[in-house]
Every structure is written in structure tokens, then in C-alpha cells.
Short mmCIF file of C-alpha atoms and ligand atoms in Angstrom, two decimals:
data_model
loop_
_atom_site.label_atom_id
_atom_site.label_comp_id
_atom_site.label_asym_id
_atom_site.label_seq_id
_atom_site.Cartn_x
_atom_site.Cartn_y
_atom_site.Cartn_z
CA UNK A 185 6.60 8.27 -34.52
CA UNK A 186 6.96 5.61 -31.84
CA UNK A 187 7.26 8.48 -29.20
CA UNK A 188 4.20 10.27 -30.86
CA UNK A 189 1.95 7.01 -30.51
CA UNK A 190 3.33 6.63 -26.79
CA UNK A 191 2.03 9.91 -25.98
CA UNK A 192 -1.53 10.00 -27.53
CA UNK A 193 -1.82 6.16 -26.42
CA UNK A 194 -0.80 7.70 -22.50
CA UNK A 195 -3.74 10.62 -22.78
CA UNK A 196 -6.09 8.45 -24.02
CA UNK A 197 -5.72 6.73 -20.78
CA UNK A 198 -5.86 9.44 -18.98
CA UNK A 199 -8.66 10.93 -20.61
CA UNK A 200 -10.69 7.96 -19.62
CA UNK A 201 -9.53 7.72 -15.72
CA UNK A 202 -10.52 11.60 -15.43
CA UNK A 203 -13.73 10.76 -16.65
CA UNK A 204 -13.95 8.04 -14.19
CA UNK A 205 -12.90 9.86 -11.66
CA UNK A 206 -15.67 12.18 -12.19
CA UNK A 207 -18.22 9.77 -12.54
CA UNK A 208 -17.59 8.18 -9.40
CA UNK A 209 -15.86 9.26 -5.81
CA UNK A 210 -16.26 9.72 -2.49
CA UNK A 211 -15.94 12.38 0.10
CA UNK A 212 -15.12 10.20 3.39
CA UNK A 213 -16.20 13.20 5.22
CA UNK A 214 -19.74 13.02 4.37
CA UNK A 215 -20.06 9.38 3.11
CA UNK A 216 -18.77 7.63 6.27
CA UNK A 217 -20.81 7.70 9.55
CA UNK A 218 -17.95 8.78 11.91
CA UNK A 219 -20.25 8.60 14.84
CA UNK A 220 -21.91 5.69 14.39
CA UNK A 221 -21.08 3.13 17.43
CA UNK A 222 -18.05 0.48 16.82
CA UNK A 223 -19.97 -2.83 16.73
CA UNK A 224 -18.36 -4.94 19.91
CA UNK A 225 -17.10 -8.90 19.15
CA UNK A 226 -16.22 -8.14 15.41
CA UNK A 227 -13.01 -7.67 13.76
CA UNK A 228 -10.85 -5.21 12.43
CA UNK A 229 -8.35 -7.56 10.66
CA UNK A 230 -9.19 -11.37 9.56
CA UNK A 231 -7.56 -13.38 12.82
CA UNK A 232 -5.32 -15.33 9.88
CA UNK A 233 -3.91 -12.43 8.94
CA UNK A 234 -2.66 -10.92 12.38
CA UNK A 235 1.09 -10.87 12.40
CA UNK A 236 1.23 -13.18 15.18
CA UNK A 237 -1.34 -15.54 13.88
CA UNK A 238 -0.27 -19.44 14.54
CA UNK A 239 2.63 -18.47 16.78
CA UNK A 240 3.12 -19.45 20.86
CA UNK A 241 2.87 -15.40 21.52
CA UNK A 242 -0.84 -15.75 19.87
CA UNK A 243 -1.79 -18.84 21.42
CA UNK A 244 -1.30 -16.87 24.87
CA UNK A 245 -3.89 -13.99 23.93
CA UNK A 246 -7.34 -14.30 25.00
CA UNK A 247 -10.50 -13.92 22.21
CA UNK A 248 -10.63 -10.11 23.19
CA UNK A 249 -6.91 -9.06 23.06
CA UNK A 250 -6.69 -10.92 19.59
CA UNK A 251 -9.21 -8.45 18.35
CA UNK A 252 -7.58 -5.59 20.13
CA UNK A 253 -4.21 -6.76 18.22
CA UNK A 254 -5.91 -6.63 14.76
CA UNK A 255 -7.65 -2.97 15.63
CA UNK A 256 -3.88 -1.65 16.64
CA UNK A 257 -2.13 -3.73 13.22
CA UNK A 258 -5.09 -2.42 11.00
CA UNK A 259 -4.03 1.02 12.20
CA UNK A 260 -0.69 0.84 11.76
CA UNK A 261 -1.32 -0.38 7.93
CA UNK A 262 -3.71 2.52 7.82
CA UNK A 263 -1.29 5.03 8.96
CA UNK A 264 1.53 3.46 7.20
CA UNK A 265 -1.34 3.81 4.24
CA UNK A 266 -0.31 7.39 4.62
CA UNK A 267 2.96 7.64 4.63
CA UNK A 268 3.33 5.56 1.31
CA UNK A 269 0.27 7.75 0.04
CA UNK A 270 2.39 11.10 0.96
CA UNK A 271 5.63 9.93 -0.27
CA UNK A 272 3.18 9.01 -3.18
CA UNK A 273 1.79 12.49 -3.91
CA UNK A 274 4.96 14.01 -3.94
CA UNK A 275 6.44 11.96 -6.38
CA UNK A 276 3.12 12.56 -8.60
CA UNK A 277 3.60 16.03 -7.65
CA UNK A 278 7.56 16.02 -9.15
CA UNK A 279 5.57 14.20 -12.52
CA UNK A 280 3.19 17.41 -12.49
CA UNK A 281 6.03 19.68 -12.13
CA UNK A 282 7.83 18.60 -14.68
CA UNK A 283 4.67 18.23 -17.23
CA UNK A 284 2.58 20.30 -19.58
CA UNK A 285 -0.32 21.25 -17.35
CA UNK A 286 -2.34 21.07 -20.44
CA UNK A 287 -2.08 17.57 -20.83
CA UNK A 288 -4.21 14.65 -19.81
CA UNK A 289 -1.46 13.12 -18.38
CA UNK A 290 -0.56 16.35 -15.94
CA UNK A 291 -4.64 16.42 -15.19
CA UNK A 292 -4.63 12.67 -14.01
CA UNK A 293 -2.36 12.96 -12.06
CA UNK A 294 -3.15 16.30 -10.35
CA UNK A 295 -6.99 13.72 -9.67
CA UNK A 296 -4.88 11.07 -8.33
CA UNK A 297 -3.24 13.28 -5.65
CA UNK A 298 -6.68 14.88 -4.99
CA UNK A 299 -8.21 11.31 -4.23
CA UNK A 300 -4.79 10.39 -2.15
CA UNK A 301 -5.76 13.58 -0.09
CA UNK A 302 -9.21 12.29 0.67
CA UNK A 303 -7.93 8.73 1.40
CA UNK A 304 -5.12 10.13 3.62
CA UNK A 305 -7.28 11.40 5.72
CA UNK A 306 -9.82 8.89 5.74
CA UNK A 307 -7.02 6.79 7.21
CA UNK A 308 -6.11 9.01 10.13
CA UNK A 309 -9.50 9.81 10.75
CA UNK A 310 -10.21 6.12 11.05
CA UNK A 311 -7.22 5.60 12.82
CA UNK A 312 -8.38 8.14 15.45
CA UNK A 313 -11.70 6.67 15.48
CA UNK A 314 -10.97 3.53 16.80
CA UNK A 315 -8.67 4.84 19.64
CA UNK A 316 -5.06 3.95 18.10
CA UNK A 317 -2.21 5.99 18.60
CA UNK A 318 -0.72 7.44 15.13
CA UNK A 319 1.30 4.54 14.18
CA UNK A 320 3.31 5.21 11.10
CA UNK A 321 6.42 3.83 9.88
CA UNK A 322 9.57 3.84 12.67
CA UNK A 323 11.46 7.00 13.21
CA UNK A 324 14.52 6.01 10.92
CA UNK A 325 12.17 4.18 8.41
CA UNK A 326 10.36 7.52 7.65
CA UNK A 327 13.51 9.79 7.84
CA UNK A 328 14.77 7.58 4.89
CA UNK A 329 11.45 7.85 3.07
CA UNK A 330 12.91 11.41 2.69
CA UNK A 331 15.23 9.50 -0.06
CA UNK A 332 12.90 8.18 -2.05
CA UNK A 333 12.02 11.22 -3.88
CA UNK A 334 15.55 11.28 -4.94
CA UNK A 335 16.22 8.19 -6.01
CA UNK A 336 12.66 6.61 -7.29
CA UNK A 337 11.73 7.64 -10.82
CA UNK A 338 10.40 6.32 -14.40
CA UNK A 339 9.35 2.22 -13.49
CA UNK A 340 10.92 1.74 -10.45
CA UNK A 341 8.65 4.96 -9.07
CA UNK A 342 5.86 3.72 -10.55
CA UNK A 343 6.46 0.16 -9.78
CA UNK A 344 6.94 1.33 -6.00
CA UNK A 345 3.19 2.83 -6.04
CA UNK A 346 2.15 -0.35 -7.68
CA UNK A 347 3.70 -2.51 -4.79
CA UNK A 348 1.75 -0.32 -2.04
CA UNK A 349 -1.32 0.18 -3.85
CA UNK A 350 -1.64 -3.37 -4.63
CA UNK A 351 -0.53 -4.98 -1.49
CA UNK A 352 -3.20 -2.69 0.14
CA UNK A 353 -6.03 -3.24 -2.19
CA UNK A 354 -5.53 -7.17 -1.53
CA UNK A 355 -6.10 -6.85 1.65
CA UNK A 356 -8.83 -4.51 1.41
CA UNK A 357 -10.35 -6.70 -0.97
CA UNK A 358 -10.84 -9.72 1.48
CA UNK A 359 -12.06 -7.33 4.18
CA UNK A 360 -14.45 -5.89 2.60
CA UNK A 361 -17.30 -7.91 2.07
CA UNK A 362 -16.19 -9.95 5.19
CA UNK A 363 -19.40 -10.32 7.29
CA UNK A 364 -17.30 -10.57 10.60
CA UNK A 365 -15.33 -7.54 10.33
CA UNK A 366 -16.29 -4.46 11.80
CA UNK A 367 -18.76 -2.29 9.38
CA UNK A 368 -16.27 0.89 9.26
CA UNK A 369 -13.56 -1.30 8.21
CA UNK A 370 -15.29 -2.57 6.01
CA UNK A 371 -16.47 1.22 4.56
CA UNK A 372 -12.87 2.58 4.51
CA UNK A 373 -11.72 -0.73 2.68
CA UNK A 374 -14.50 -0.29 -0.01
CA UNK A 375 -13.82 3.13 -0.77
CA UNK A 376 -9.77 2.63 -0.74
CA UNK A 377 -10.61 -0.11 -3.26
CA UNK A 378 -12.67 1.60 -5.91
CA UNK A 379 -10.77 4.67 -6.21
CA UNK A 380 -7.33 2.37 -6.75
CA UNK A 381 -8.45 0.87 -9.27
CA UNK A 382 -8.07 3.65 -11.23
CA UNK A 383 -4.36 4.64 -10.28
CA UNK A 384 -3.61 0.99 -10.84
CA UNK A 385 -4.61 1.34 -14.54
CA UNK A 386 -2.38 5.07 -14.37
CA UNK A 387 0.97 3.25 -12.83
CA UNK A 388 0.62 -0.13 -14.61
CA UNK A 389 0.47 1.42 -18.02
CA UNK A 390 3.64 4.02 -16.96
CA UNK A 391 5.58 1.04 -15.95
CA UNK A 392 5.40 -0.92 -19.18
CA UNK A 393 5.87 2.57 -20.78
CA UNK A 394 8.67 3.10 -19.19
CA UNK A 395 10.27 -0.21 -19.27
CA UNK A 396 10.61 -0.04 -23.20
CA UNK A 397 12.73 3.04 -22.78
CA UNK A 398 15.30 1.44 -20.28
CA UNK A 399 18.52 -0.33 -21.44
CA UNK A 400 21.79 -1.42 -19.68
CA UNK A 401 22.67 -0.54 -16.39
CA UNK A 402 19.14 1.68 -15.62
CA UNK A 403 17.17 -1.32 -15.69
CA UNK A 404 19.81 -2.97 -13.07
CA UNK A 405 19.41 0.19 -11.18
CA UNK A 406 15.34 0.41 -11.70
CA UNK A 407 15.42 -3.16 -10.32
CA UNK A 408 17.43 -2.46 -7.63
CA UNK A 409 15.88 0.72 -6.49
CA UNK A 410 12.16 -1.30 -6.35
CA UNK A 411 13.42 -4.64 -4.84
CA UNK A 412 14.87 -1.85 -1.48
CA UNK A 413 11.67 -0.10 -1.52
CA UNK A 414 9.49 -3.32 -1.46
CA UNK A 415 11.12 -4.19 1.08
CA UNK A 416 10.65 -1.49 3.17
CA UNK A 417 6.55 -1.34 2.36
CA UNK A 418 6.69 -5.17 3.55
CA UNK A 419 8.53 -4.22 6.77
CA UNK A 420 6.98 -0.85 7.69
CA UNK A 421 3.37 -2.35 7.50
CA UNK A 422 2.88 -3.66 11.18
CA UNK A 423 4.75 -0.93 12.89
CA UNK A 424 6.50 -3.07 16.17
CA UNK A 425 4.74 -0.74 19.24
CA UNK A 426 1.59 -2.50 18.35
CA UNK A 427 2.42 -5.36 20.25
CA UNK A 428 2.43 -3.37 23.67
CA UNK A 429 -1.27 -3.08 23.15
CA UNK A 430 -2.15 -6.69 24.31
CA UNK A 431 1.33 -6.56 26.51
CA UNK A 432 3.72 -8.13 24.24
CA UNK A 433 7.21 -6.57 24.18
CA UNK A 434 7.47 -4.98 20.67
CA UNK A 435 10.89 -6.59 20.22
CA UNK A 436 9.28 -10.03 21.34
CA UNK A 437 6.43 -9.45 19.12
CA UNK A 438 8.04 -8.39 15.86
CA UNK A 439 10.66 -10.97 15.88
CA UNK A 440 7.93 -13.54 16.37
CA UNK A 441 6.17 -11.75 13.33
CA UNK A 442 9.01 -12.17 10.78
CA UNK A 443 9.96 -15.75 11.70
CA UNK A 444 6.05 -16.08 11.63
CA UNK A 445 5.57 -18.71 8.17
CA UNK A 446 1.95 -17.55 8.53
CA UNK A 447 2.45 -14.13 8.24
CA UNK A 448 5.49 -14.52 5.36
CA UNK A 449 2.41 -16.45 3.50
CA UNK A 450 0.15 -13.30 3.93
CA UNK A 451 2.70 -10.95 2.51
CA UNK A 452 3.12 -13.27 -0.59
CA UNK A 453 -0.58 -13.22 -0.93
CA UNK A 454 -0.85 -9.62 -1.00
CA UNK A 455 1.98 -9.04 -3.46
CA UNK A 456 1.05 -12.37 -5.76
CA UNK A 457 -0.67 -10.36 -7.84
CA UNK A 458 1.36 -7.26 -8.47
CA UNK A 459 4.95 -9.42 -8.29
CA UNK A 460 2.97 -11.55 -11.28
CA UNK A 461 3.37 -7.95 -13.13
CA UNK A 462 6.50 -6.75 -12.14
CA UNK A 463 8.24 -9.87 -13.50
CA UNK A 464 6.61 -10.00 -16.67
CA UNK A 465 7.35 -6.17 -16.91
CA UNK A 466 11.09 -7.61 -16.00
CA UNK A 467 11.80 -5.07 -13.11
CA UNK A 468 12.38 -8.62 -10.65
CA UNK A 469 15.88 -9.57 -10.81
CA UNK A 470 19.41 -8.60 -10.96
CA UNK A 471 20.95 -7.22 -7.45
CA UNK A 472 16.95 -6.71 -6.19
CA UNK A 473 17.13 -10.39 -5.37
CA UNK A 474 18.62 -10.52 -2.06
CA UNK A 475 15.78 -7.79 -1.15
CA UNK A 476 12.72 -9.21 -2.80
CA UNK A 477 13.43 -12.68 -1.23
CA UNK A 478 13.51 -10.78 2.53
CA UNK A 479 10.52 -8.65 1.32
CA UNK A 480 8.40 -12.31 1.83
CA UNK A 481 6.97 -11.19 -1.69
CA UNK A 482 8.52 -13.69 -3.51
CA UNK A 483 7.39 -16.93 -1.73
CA UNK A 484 9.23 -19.80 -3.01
CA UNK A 485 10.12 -18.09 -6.46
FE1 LIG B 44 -5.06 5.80 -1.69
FE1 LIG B 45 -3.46 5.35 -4.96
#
């Protein structure tokens, strides 16, 4: 019975976000102006929430490289935006697998990957645009993204989504309506941010789903298994070469970044409101600690 009302209660959701999700998309092919000029003096990222910001390495920049940091760190979240969306689809794509295509539940989820598809390459097309190199995670940080397939599934899976969708759409969020930053940022960030909102809904809902199911060791494992990965989407964001850019050593730069108080503040602002979830949902805690305290997300938790 419980398992019954689970189920209906989980396509009645999904019912809803496919109807959503037909109701309202874009195409970033046709709905962003690729050619239209890059406005000069504004911003790609907010200057308080550059890496660097507050430290001696930032005091040394000039106006202009500060902006020319933010263009190369936006880029590297954008393209690390596609790694976590790929790694993303294919664990979606493992769900679909493994479903009843029949169901609501297999359909969302097939619309989900479709929209990461569109937003994937929004990202590298933006990327692109503004003259960055592809970015991306490090070399051994994507060869172990390999794992994740493996070892993410049920919460933890979902949770992971949650923690780069979220941490994302915060920052997208303040950007967006930002008067100062540059208009195409502005256009990818208020795309990225409608379409979430709907595989928010999808991932929250699987989470507390599948939390009721776990017992014993699993959940230690579940917590475990998130707390690593959140750590790794905090880390991979601002890969280190962007520092060369305005002719900082990337060493220099990203130790400076991650002793930076200012930029440990921004992560914990982008996760406050996803972390707020996750603990209530009880997937914070147990051997996870140790991670989630490096992650930044947890502040002074
Ligand atoms: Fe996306
Ligand atoms: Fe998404």
C-alpha cells in the first residue's frame, strides 16, 4: 500500500513537471543573440564573488584584469556546469534504463536530460563566446567523475544533483537581474534558472523518497558517498589555470582561493539553501563530516 501511494504520489509529480516543461523552455540556439557585441566595463561575475576577492593577490590586479578574472572563473563554473550536467544525464539515463518507459517518472526524466542537453551547450557555447579556453574540471578530477556512476545512487545520487543544481542556481540567481553584469550573462543565468526549477522539484522529492527506504549502514554510506562528492563540486568550480589569465601562477592563485575567508563565505552562501535540505532530509552526518566541513558548505555548523 505504502509502496503503491509512493508511486502514484512520484507520477503525479512528474506528470505536472512534463507539463511544465512543455509550457515553457528555451532553445539557446535561437533565443540568445550569439552575435550581439560583449558590452565593455561590465561584469561577468559580481567582484565579491571572485575567488580572490579581499586577498593581497586581488589587491594587485588593476579594474580591467579583475573583470578579465571573473570572465575566465565564470567560464570555468560554466564548463564545470557541464561536466556535473553530463555526469548528470548519465545517471538519469541509468534511472531510464532501469524504468518502465511508460511511466511518468521514465518521461521526466528522459525531459530533464533533453533540457541538460540544451543547457550543456548553452554553456560551451557561452564559454566560447567570450574567448575562454574549455576549462572543465582538472585531468584527475574528471577521470574520477568516471566513478560516480558506480557508486552514486538512490539519495546520495539525487542529493549530488541537488548540491550542483542548487549551488549553481544561487549564483545564477544574484546574477541575473544584476544591472552591472554583462547582458549574456545575465541571459544564460536566466534561462539556467527557470528550467532548474523544475529538476529541483524532480530530485528533492526522490531524495525524501528515498530516504524513508534507507536503514543502517546505507544511510552511513549515502552520507558518505554525498559529503565526497560535495566536495569535489566545491573544489572543481574555479578550475586553478584561470589564474594565468591576469598572470597569477595557478598554484599561487588557488591556494590564495581556499585560504580566501571571502570566498569560503561564498561557497556557504551558495549551498545554505540546499545544505538547509539535506540535513533535515538527514543525509549530513556520520563519516561525511570531515568532507562537508572542507567542502566550505557547512560554514560554522
Ligand atoms: Fe542544467
Ligand atoms: Fe538540472
Amino acid at each position: 500500500m505504502t509502496r503503491a501511494v509512493t508511486e502514484s504520489s512520484r507520477e503525479k509529480t512528474a506528470e505536472r513537471l512534463l507539463r511544465s516543461s512543455a509550457g515553457k523552455f528555451y532553445d539557446p540556439e535561437i533565443d540568445i543573440d550569439w552575435d550581439a557585441p560583449l558590452v565593455e566595463g561590465k561584469l561577468y561575475l559580481r567582484e565579491e564573488r571572485s575567488s580572490l576577492y579581499g586577498t593581497e593577490l586581488w589587491e594587485r590586479l588593476t579594474p580591467e584584469q579583475r573583470i578579465e578574472l571573473g570572465k575566465h572563473e565564470i567560464a570555468s563554473i560554466a564548463t564545470n556546469g557541464i561536466w556535473f550536467e553530463v555526469l548528470l544525464m548519465r545517471m538519469l539515463l541509468k534511472q531510464v534504463y532501469d524504468a518502465d518507459p511508460t511511466t511518468r517518472f521514465a518521461q521526466y526524466a528522459l525531459t530533464e536530460i533533453a533540457d541538460e542537453c540544451r543547457h550543456s551547450t548553452m554553456f560551451a557555447r557561452f564559454s566560447e563566446r567570450v574567448g575562454c579556453p574549455h576549462y572543465g574540471p582538472v585531468v584527475w578530477r574528471k577521470r574520477l567523475g568516471k566513478l560516480l556512476n558506480v557508486i552514486a545512487y538512490g539519495p546520495a545520487m539525487y542529493g549530488s544533483i541537488l548540491v550542483a543544481e542548487e549551488i549553481l542556481d544561487r549564483l545564477q540567481r544574484e546574477q541575473m537581474n544584476d544591472p552591472e553584469i554583462q547582458p549574456l550573462v545575465r541571459m544564460v543565468n536566466r534561462i539556467h534558472v527557470l528550467e532548474e526549477a523544475r529538476h529541483v522539484t524532480f530530485a528533492r522529492e526522490e531524495v525524501v523518497r528515498g530516504m524513508r527506504r534507507l536503514r543502517g549502514p546505507e544511510k552511513v554510506y549515502q552520507q558518505w558517498v554525498l559529503a565526497v562528492v560535495s566536495h569535489e563540486i566545491t573544489r572543481s568550480l574555479v578550475n586553478p589555470a584561470v589564474y594565468a589569465s591576469v598572470g597569477i601562477r595557478p598554484r599561487d592563485g588557488y591556494v590564495a582561493a581556499m585560504n580566501n575567508p571571502h570566498w569560503q563565505e561564498t561557497i556557504r552562501f551558495y549551498g545554505e539553501r540546499i545544505m538547509g535540505f539535506l540535513g533535515e532530509a538527514g543525509l549530513v552526518g556520520g563519516p561525511g563530516m570531515r568532507w562537508w566541513r572542507r567542502s566550505f558548505l557547512l560554514g560554522d555548523r
